[in-house]
């Protein structure tokens, strides 16, 4: 379960931002999670419910997760397509000369602070 490791790193970032901006409480976080990132949103939510209690600044915060769709581009025809639906092979020209453009990352999109 790498979700806990991601969460620990995210908490360090949040605490640092809170110190820099003299925040006393974080009310919520919106996290963008790529569709093919390997992160299981339910695991992340469970880890958040546990871990937020360890940090006073986040103890009442809510985690919102937004899924970012995976998009692949074909180097032969230049068209993009849905990665999960079609996989590695381009549905337009059937080439395998493709690469993932987006949808495998994890990003803090928004922080609600008090």
PDB file of C-alpha atoms in Angstrom:
ATOM      1  CA  UNK A   1       0.000   0.000   0.000  1.00  0.00           C
ATOM      2  CA  UNK A   2       1.947   3.017  -1.254  1.00  0.00           C
ATOM      3  CA  UNK A   3      -0.971   5.335  -0.464  1.00  0.00           C
ATOM      4  CA  UNK A   4       0.291   5.777   3.099  1.00  0.00           C
ATOM      5  CA  UNK A   5       3.735   6.821   1.845  1.00  0.00           C
ATOM      6  CA  UNK A   6       2.180   9.346  -0.516  1.00  0.00           C
ATOM      7  CA  UNK A   7       0.048  10.633   2.332  1.00  0.00           C
ATOM      8  CA  UNK A   8       3.030  11.074   4.672  1.00  0.00           C
ATOM      9  CA  UNK A   9       4.849  13.077   1.989  1.00  0.00           C
ATOM     10  CA  UNK A  10       1.709  15.139   1.325  1.00  0.00           C
ATOM     11  CA  UNK A  11       1.325  15.859   5.065  1.00  0.00           C
ATOM     12  CA  UNK A  12       4.910  17.159   5.227  1.00  0.00           C
ATOM     13  CA  UNK A  13       4.165  19.474   2.308  1.00  0.00           C
ATOM     14  CA  UNK A  14       0.941  20.690   3.948  1.00  0.00           C
ATOM     15  CA  UNK A  15       2.663  21.359   7.276  1.00  0.00           C
ATOM     16  CA  UNK A  16       5.404  23.300   5.522  1.00  0.00           C
ATOM     17  CA  UNK A  17       2.876  25.409   3.604  1.00  0.00           C
ATOM     18  CA  UNK A  18       0.923  26.013   6.802  1.00  0.00           C
ATOM     19  CA  UNK A  19       4.050  27.287   8.575  1.00  0.00           C
ATOM     20  CA  UNK A  20       5.024  29.539   5.662  1.00  0.00           C
ATOM     21  CA  UNK A  21       1.538  31.049   5.530  1.00  0.00           C
ATOM     22  CA  UNK A  22       0.872  31.109   9.281  1.00  0.00           C
ATOM     23  CA  UNK A  23      -2.160  28.837   8.996  1.00  0.00           C
ATOM     24  CA  UNK A  24      -3.699  27.326  12.107  1.00  0.00           C
ATOM     25  CA  UNK A  25      -5.919  24.732  10.458  1.00  0.00           C
ATOM     26  CA  UNK A  26      -6.352  22.966   7.146  1.00  0.00           C
ATOM     27  CA  UNK A  27     -10.028  22.389   6.396  1.00  0.00           C
ATOM     28  CA  UNK A  28      -9.708  20.271   3.292  1.00  0.00           C
ATOM     29  CA  UNK A  29      -7.523  19.085   0.476  1.00  0.00           C
ATOM     30  CA  UNK A  30      -8.471  18.311  -3.103  1.00  0.00           C
ATOM     31  CA  UNK A  31      -6.164  15.729  -4.607  1.00  0.00           C
ATOM     32  CA  UNK A  32      -5.950  14.970  -8.321  1.00  0.00           C
ATOM     33  CA  UNK A  33      -5.208  11.291  -8.894  1.00  0.00           C
ATOM     34  CA  UNK A  34      -4.388   9.909 -12.314  1.00  0.00           C
ATOM     35  CA  UNK A  35      -6.586   7.151 -13.646  1.00  0.00           C
ATOM     36  CA  UNK A  36      -3.552   4.890 -14.214  1.00  0.00           C
ATOM     37  CA  UNK A  37      -1.442   6.110 -11.278  1.00  0.00           C
ATOM     38  CA  UNK A  38      -1.892   2.897  -9.324  1.00  0.00           C
ATOM     39  CA  UNK A  39      -3.375   4.836  -6.411  1.00  0.00           C
ATOM     40  CA  UNK A  40      -6.554   3.307  -5.015  1.00  0.00           C
ATOM     41  CA  UNK A  41      -8.818   6.198  -3.941  1.00  0.00           C
ATOM     42  CA  UNK A  42     -10.527   4.136  -1.215  1.00  0.00           C
ATOM     43  CA  UNK A  43      -7.136   3.255   0.313  1.00  0.00           C
ATOM     44  CA  UNK A  44      -6.099   6.894   0.195  1.00  0.00           C
ATOM     45  CA  UNK A  45      -9.324   7.949   1.946  1.00  0.00           C
ATOM     46  CA  UNK A  46      -8.842   5.293   4.638  1.00  0.00           C
ATOM     47  CA  UNK A  47      -5.225   6.342   5.197  1.00  0.00           C
ATOM     48  CA  UNK A  48      -6.297   9.989   5.402  1.00  0.00           C
ATOM     49  CA  UNK A  49      -8.925   9.202   8.055  1.00  0.00           C
ATOM     50  CA  UNK A  50      -6.207   7.552  10.150  1.00  0.00           C
ATOM     51  CA  UNK A  51      -3.280   9.889   9.502  1.00  0.00           C
ATOM     52  CA  UNK A  52      -5.035  13.245   9.865  1.00  0.00           C
ATOM     53  CA  UNK A  53      -5.607  12.464  13.565  1.00  0.00           C
ATOM     54  CA  UNK A  54      -1.821  12.454  14.073  1.00  0.00           C
ATOM     55  CA  UNK A  55      -1.447  16.078  12.955  1.00  0.00           C
ATOM     56  CA  UNK A  56      -3.255  18.837  14.874  1.00  0.00           C
ATOM     57  CA  UNK A  57      -3.353  21.149  11.878  1.00  0.00           C
ATOM     58  CA  UNK A  58      -5.206  18.530   9.783  1.00  0.00           C
ATOM     59  CA  UNK A  59      -7.318  16.727  12.402  1.00  0.00           C
ATOM     60  CA  UNK A  60     -10.658  18.106  11.118  1.00  0.00           C
ATOM     61  CA  UNK A  61      -9.780  18.182   7.427  1.00  0.00           C
ATOM     62  CA  UNK A  62     -11.548  16.444   4.582  1.00  0.00           C
ATOM     63  CA  UNK A  63      -9.881  14.761   1.622  1.00  0.00           C
ATOM     64  CA  UNK A  64     -11.535  15.102  -1.786  1.00  0.00           C
ATOM     65  CA  UNK A  65     -10.215  13.061  -4.689  1.00  0.00           C
ATOM     66  CA  UNK A  66     -10.674  13.942  -8.349  1.00  0.00           C
ATOM     67  CA  UNK A  67      -9.719  11.349 -10.953  1.00  0.00           C
ATOM     68  CA  UNK A  68      -7.688  12.663 -13.907  1.00  0.00           C
ATOM     69  CA  UNK A  69      -8.349  10.673 -17.089  1.00  0.00           C
ATOM     70  CA  UNK A  70      -5.443   8.876 -18.737  1.00  0.00           C
ATOM     71  CA  UNK A  71      -4.681  10.143 -22.251  1.00  0.00           C
ATOM     72  CA  UNK A  72      -2.254   8.601 -24.724  1.00  0.00           C
ATOM     73  CA  UNK A  73      -0.878  10.141 -27.917  1.00  0.00           C
ATOM     74  CA  UNK A  74       0.141   8.296 -31.063  1.00  0.00           C
ATOM     75  CA  UNK A  75       3.435   9.385 -32.594  1.00  0.00           C
ATOM     76  CA  UNK A  76       2.388   8.115 -36.034  1.00  0.00           C
ATOM     77  CA  UNK A  77      -0.928   9.903 -36.530  1.00  0.00           C
ATOM     78  CA  UNK A  78      -0.643  12.513 -33.750  1.00  0.00           C
ATOM     79  CA  UNK A  79      -4.095  11.791 -32.338  1.00  0.00           C
ATOM     80  CA  UNK A  80      -4.918  11.315 -28.680  1.00  0.00           C
ATOM     81  CA  UNK A  81      -7.190   8.705 -27.163  1.00  0.00           C
ATOM     82  CA  UNK A  82      -8.436   7.243 -23.874  1.00  0.00           C
ATOM     83  CA  UNK A  83      -5.675   5.046 -22.479  1.00  0.00           C
ATOM     84  CA  UNK A  84      -7.843   2.791 -20.321  1.00  0.00           C
ATOM     85  CA  UNK A  85     -10.284   2.060 -23.124  1.00  0.00           C
ATOM     86  CA  UNK A  86      -7.722   1.328 -25.861  1.00  0.00           C
ATOM     87  CA  UNK A  87      -4.423   0.516 -24.120  1.00  0.00           C
ATOM     88  CA  UNK A  88      -1.115   0.807 -25.944  1.00  0.00           C
ATOM     89  CA  UNK A  89      -2.458   0.435 -29.505  1.00  0.00           C
ATOM     90  CA  UNK A  90      -3.810   3.547 -31.226  1.00  0.00           C
ATOM     91  CA  UNK A  91      -7.478   3.079 -32.200  1.00  0.00           C
ATOM     92  CA  UNK A  92      -7.066   5.500 -35.116  1.00  0.00           C
ATOM     93  CA  UNK A  93      -4.122   3.989 -37.030  1.00  0.00           C
ATOM     94  CA  UNK A  94      -3.412   0.809 -35.007  1.00  0.00           C
ATOM     95  CA  UNK A  95       0.180   1.823 -34.283  1.00  0.00           C
ATOM     96  CA  UNK A  96       1.942   0.811 -31.078  1.00  0.00           C
ATOM     97  CA  UNK A  97       4.214   3.855 -31.305  1.00  0.00           C
ATOM     98  CA  UNK A  98       2.358   5.643 -28.500  1.00  0.00           C
ATOM     99  CA  UNK A  99       3.059   7.175 -25.113  1.00  0.00           C
ATOM    100  CA  UNK A 100       1.099   8.337 -22.109  1.00  0.00           C
ATOM    101  CA  UNK A 101       0.473  12.096 -21.961  1.00  0.00           C
ATOM    102  CA  UNK A 102      -1.374  12.365 -18.663  1.00  0.00           C
ATOM    103  CA  UNK A 103      -3.231  10.369 -16.072  1.00  0.00           C
ATOM    104  CA  UNK A 104      -0.468   8.719 -14.070  1.00  0.00           C
ATOM    105  CA  UNK A 105       0.268  11.465 -11.545  1.00  0.00           C
ATOM    106  CA  UNK A 106      -0.859  12.709  -8.176  1.00  0.00           C
ATOM    107  CA  UNK A 107      -1.171  16.410  -7.416  1.00  0.00           C
ATOM    108  CA  UNK A 108      -2.501  18.609  -4.620  1.00  0.00           C
ATOM    109  CA  UNK A 109      -5.004  20.742  -6.522  1.00  0.00           C
ATOM    110  CA  UNK A 110      -6.485  22.812  -3.728  1.00  0.00           C
ATOM    111  CA  UNK A 111      -6.020  23.463  -0.025  1.00  0.00           C
ATOM    112  CA  UNK A 112      -8.802  24.905   2.101  1.00  0.00           C
ATOM    113  CA  UNK A 113      -7.187  26.748   4.978  1.00  0.00           C
ATOM    114  CA  UNK A 114      -8.323  28.531   8.097  1.00  0.00           C
TER     115      UNK A 114
END
